[in-house]
mmCIF file of C-alpha atoms and ligand atoms in Angstrom:
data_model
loop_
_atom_site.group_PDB
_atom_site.id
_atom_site.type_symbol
_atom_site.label_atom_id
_atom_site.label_comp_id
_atom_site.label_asym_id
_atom_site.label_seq_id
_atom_site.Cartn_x
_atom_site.Cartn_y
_atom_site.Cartn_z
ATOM 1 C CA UNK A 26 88.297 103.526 59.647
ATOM 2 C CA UNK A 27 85.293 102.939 61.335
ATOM 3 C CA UNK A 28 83.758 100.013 58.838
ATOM 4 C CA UNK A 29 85.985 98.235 56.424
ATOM 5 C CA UNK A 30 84.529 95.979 53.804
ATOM 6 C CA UNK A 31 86.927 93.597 51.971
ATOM 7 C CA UNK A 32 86.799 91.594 49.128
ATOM 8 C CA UNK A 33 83.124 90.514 49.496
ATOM 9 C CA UNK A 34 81.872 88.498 47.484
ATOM 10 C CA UNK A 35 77.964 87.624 47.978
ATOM 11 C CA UNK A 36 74.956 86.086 45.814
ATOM 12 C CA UNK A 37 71.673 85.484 47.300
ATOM 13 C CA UNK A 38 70.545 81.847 48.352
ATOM 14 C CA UNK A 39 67.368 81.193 45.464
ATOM 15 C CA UNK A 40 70.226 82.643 42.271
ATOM 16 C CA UNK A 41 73.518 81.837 41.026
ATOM 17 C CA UNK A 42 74.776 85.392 39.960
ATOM 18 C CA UNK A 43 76.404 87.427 42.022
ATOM 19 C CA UNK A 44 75.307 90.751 43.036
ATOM 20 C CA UNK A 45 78.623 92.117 45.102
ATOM 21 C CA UNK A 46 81.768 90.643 43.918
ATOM 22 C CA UNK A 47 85.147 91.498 45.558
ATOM 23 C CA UNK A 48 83.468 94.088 46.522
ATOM 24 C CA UNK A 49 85.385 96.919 49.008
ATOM 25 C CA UNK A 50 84.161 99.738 50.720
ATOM 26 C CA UNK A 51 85.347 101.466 53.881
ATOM 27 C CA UNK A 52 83.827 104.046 55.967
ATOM 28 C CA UNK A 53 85.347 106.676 58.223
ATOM 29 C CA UNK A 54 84.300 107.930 61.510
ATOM 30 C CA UNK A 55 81.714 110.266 61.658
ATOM 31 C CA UNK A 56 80.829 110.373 57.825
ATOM 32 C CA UNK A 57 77.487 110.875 56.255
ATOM 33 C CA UNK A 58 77.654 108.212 53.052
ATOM 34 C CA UNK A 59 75.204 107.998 50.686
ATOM 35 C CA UNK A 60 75.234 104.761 48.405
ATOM 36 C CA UNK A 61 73.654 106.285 45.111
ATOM 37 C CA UNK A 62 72.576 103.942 42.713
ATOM 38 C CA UNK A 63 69.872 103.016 40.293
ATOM 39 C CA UNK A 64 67.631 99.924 41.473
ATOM 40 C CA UNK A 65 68.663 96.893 41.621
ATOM 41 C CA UNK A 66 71.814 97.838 41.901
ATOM 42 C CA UNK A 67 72.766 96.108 45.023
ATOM 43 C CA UNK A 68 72.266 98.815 47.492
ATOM 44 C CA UNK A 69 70.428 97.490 50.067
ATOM 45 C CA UNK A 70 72.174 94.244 49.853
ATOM 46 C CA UNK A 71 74.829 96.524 50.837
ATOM 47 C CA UNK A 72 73.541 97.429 54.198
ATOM 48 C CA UNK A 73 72.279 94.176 54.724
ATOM 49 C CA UNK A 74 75.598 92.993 54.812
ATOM 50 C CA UNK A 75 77.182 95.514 57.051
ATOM 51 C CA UNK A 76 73.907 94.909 59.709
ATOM 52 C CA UNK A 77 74.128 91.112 59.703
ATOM 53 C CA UNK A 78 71.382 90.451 57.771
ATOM 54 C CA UNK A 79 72.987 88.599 55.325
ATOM 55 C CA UNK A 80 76.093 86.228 55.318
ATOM 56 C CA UNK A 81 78.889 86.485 52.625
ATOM 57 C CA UNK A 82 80.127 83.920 50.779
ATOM 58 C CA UNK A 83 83.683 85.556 50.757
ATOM 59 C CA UNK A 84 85.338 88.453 52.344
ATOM 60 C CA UNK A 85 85.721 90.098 55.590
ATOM 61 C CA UNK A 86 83.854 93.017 57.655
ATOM 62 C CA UNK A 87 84.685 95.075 60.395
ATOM 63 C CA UNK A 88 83.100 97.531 62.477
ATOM 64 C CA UNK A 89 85.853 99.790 64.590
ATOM 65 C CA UNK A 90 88.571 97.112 63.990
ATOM 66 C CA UNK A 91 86.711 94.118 65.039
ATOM 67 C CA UNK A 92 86.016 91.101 62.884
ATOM 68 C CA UNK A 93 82.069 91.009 62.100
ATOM 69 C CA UNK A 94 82.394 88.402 59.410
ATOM 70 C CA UNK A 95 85.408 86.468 58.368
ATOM 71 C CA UNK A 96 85.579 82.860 56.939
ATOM 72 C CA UNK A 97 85.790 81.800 60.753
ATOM 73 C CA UNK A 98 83.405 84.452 62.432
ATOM 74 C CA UNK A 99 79.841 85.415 62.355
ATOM 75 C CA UNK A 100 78.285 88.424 64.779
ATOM 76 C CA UNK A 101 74.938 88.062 64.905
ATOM 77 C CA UNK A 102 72.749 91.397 63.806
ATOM 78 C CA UNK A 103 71.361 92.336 67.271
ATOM 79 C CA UNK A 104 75.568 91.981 68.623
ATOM 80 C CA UNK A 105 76.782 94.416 66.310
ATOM 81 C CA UNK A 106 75.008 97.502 68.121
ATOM 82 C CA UNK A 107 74.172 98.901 64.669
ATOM 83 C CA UNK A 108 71.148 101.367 64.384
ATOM 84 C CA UNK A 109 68.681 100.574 61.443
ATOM 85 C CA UNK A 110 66.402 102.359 59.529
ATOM 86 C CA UNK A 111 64.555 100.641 56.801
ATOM 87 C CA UNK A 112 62.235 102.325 53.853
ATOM 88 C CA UNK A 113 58.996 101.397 55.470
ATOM 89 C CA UNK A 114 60.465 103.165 58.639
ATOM 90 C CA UNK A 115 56.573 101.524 60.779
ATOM 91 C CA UNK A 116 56.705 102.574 64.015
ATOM 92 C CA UNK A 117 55.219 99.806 66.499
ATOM 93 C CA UNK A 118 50.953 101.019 65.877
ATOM 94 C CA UNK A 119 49.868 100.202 69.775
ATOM 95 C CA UNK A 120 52.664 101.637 71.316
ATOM 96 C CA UNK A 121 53.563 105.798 71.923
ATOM 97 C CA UNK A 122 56.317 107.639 71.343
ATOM 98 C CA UNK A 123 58.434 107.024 74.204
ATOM 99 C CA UNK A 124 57.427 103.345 74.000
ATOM 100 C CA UNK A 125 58.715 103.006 70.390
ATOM 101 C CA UNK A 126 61.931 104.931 70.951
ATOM 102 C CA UNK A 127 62.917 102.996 73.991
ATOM 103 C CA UNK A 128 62.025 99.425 72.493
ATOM 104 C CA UNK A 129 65.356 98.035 72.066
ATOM 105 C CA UNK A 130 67.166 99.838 74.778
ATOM 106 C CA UNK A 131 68.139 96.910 77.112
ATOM 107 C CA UNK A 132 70.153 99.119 79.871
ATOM 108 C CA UNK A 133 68.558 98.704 83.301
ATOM 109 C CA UNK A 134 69.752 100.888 85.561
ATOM 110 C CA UNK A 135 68.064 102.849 87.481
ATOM 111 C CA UNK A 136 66.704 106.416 85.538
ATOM 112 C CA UNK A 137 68.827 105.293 82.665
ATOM 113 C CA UNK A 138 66.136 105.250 80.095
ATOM 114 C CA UNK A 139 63.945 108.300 81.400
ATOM 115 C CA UNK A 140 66.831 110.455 80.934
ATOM 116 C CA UNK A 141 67.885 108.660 77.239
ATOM 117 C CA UNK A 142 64.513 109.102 76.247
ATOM 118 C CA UNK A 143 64.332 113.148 77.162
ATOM 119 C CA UNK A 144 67.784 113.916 75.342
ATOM 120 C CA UNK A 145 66.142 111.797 72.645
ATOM 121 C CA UNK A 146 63.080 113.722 72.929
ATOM 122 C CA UNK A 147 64.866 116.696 72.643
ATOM 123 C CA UNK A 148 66.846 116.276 70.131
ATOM 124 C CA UNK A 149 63.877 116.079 67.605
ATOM 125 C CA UNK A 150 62.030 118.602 69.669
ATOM 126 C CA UNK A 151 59.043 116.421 70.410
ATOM 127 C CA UNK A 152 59.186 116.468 74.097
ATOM 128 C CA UNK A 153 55.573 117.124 74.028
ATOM 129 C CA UNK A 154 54.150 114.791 72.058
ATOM 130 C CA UNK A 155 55.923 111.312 74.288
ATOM 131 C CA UNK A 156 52.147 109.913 74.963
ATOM 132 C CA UNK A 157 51.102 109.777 71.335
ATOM 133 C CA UNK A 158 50.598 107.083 69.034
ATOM 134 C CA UNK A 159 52.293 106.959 65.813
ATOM 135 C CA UNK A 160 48.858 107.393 64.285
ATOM 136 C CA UNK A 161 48.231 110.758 66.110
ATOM 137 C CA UNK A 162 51.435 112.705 64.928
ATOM 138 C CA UNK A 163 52.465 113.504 61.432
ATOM 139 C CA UNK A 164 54.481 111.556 58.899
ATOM 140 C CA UNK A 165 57.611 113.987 59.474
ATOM 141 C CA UNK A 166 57.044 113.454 62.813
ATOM 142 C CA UNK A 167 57.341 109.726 62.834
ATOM 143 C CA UNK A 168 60.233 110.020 60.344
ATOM 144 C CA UNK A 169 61.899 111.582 63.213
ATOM 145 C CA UNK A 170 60.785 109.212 65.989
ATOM 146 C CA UNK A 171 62.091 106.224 64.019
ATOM 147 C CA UNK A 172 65.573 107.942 63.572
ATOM 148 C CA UNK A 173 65.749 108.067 67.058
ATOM 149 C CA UNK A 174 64.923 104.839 68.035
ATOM 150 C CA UNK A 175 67.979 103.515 65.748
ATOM 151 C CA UNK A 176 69.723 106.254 67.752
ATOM 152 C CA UNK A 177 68.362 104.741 71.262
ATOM 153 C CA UNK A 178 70.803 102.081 71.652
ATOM 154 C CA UNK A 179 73.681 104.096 71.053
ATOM 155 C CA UNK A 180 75.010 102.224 67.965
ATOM 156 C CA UNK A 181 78.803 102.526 65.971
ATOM 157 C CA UNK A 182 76.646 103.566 63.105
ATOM 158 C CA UNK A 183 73.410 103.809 61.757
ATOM 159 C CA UNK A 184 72.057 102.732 58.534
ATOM 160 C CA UNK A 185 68.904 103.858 56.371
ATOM 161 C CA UNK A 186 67.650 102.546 53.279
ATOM 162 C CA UNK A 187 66.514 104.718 50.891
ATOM 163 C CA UNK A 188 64.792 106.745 54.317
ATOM 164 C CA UNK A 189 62.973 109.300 52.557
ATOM 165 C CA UNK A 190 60.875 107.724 50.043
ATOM 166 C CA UNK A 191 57.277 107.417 52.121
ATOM 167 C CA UNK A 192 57.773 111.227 52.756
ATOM 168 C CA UNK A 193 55.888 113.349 50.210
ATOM 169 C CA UNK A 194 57.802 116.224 48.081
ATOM 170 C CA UNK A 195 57.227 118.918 50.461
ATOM 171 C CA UNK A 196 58.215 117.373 53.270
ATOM 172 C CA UNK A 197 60.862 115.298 51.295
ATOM 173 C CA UNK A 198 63.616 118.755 51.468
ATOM 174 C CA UNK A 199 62.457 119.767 55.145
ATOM 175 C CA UNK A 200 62.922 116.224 56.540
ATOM 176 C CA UNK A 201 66.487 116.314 54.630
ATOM 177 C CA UNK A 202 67.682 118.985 56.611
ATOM 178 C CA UNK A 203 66.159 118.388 59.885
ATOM 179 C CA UNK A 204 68.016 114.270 59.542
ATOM 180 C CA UNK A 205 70.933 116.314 58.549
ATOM 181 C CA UNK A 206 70.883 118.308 61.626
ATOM 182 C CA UNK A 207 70.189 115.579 64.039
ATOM 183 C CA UNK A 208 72.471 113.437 63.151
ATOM 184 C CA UNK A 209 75.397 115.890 62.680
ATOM 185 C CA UNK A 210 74.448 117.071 66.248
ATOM 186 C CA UNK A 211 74.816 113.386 67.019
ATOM 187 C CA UNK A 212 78.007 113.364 65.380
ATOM 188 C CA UNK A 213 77.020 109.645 64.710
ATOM 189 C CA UNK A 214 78.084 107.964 61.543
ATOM 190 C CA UNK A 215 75.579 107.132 58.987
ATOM 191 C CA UNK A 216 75.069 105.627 56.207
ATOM 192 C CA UNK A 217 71.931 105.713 53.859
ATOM 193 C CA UNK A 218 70.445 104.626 50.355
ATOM 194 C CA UNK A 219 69.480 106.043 48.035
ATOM 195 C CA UNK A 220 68.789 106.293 44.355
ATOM 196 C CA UNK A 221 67.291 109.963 44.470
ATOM 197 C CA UNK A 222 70.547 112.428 43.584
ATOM 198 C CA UNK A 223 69.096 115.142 45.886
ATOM 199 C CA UNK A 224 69.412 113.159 48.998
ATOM 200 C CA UNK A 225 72.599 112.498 48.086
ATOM 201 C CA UNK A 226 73.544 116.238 47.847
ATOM 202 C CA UNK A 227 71.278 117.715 49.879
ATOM 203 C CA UNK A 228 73.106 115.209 52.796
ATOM 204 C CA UNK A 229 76.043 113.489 52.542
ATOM 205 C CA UNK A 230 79.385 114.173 53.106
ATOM 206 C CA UNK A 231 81.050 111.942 50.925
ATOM 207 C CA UNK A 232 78.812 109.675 47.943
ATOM 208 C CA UNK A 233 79.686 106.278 46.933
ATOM 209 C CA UNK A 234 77.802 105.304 43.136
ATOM 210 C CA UNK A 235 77.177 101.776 42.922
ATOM 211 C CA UNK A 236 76.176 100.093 39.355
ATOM 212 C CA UNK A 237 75.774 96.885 39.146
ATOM 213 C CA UNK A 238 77.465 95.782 42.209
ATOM 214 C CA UNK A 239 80.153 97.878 41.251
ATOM 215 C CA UNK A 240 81.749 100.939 42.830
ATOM 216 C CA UNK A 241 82.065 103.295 39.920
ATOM 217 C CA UNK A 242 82.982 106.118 41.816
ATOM 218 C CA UNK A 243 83.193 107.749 45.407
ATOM 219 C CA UNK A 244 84.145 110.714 47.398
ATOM 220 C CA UNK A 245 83.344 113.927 48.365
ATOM 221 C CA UNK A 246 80.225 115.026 47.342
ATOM 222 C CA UNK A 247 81.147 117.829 45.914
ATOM 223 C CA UNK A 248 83.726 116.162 43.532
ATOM 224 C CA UNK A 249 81.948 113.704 42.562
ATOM 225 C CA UNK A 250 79.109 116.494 41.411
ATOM 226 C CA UNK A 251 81.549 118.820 39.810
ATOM 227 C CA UNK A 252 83.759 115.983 38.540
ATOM 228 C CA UNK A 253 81.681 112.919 37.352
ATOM 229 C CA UNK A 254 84.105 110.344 35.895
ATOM 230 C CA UNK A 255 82.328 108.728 33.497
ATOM 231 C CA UNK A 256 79.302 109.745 31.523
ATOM 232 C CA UNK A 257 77.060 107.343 33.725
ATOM 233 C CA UNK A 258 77.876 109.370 36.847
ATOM 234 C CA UNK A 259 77.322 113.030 34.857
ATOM 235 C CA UNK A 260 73.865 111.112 33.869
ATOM 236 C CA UNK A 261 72.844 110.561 37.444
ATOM 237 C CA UNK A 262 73.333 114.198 38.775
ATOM 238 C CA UNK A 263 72.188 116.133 35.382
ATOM 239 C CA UNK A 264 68.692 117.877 35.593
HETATM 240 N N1 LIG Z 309 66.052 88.122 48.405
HETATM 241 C C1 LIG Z 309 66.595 88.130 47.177
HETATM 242 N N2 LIG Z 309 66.745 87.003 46.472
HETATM 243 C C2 LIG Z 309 67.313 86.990 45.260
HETATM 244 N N3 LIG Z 309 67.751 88.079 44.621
HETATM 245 C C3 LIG Z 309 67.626 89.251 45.266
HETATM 246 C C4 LIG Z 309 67.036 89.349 46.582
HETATM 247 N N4 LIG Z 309 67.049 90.641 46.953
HETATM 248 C C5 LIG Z 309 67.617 91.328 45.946
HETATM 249 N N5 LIG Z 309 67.978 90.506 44.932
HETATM 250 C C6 LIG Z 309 68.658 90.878 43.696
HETATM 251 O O1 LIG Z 309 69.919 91.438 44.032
HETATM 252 C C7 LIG Z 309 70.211 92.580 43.218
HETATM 253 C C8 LIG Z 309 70.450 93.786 44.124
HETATM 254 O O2 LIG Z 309 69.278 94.066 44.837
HETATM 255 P P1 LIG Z 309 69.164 95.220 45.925
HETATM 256 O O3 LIG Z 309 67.903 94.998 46.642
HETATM 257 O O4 LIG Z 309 70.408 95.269 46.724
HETATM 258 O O5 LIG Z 309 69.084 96.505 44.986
HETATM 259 P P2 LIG Z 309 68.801 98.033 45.356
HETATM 260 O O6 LIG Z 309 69.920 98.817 44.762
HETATM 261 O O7 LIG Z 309 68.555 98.179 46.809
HETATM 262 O O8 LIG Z 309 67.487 98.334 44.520
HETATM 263 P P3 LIG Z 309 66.203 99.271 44.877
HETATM 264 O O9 LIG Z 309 66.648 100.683 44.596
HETATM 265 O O10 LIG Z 309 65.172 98.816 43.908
HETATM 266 O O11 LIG Z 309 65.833 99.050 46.309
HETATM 267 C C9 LIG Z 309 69.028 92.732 42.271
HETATM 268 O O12 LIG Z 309 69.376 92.140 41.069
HETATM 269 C C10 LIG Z 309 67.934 91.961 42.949
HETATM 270 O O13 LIG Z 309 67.044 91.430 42.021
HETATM 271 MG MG1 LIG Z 310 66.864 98.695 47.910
#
């Protein structure tokens, strides 16, 4: 298991209600998860959680069998080599491609980074566009340049909340594939938000529906489409 969440129990700091509680979750190796939900209910505290960003008030998490958080133990967020991708994906404005997608790679050796950034490069198939500002390339484009610059530091996992949502309808089912393809190339474990059912489908491997802070149901996606278990879940994938 490459990320186990155990009985977590966390409210945020301003409110006294709870939004996870003994909440588990665990993530294998490889996986594409998608954490479907409607809003507000709790996804992105989710990733939060698993990044660093927040701290639990009970339970335990680890990443590849090490303690992140434990009544004892805190990692901080930049330690837990975790690859992030947040809605409002903003690539740094003054700086180019290959700027922004080598930002938080901190290896120094020698050629190291000219040769992470062409495999990079490659891998989205914008070799050409390196000396471009974010403002000078396309939305899908960016989309793509920000996935790789979680990718840059050669994380345990990345995670992406609700990553689609700035894209607009057409390009919403062509950027789906192409993340698809680039991160099963990868072969990197991901997990992203979202409360759109067609990202869900269209690329996960396995779907976990939250409601309420609640795991209602989970597994592979196909199941969980042809077998809802409740009448909630059939709601969320009819139409
Ligand atoms: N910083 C905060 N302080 C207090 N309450 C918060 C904070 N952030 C989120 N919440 C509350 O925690 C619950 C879960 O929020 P969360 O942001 O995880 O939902 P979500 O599923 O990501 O929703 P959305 O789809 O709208 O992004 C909600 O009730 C929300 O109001
Ligand atoms: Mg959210």
């Amino acid at each position: 298991m490459l990320v186990q969440i155990k009985d977590l129990d966390f409210r945020y700091k301003n409110s006294d209600e709870y939004v996870l509680k003994n909440f588990n979750l665990d993530i294998e190796k490889g996986d594409i998860v998608c954490i479907l939900g409607e809003s507000g209910s709790g996804k992105s505290t989710v990733l939060r959680l698993i990044a660093g960003l927040e701290v639990p008030h009970k339970g335990i998490i680890k990443i590849d069998d090490e303690v992140m958080v434990n009544e004892s133990t805190f990692v901080y967020p930049e330690e837990r080599e975790i690859g992030v991708l947040f809605q409002d994906y903003a690539l740094f404005p003054h700086m180019t491609v290959a700027e922004n997608i080598l930002f938080g790679v901190r290896n120094k050796e020698k050629g190291y980074k000219e040769q992470r950034l062409q495999e990079l490069l490659k891998l989205i198939g914008l070799e050409e566009l390196r000396e471009r500002y974010p403002h000078q390339i396309s939305g899908g484009q960016q989309q793509r340049v920000a996935l790789v610059r979680a990718l840059a530091i050669d994380p345990w996992l990345i995670l992406m909340d609700e990553p689609f949502s700035n894209l607009d309808a057409n390009l919403q089912s062509r950027i789906r594939q192409e993340l698809k393809g680039i991160i099963k190339k990868t072969g990197i474990t991901s997990v992203f938000v979202s409360h759109d059912k067609d990202d869900a489908i269209d690329i996960a491997d396995k779907i976990v529906v939250l409601k309420d802070g609640d795991i209602i149901q989970q597994g592979v996606t196909e199941n969980i489409v042809s077998k809802p278990s409740s009448k909630y879940v059939a709601g969320l994938f009819a139409s």
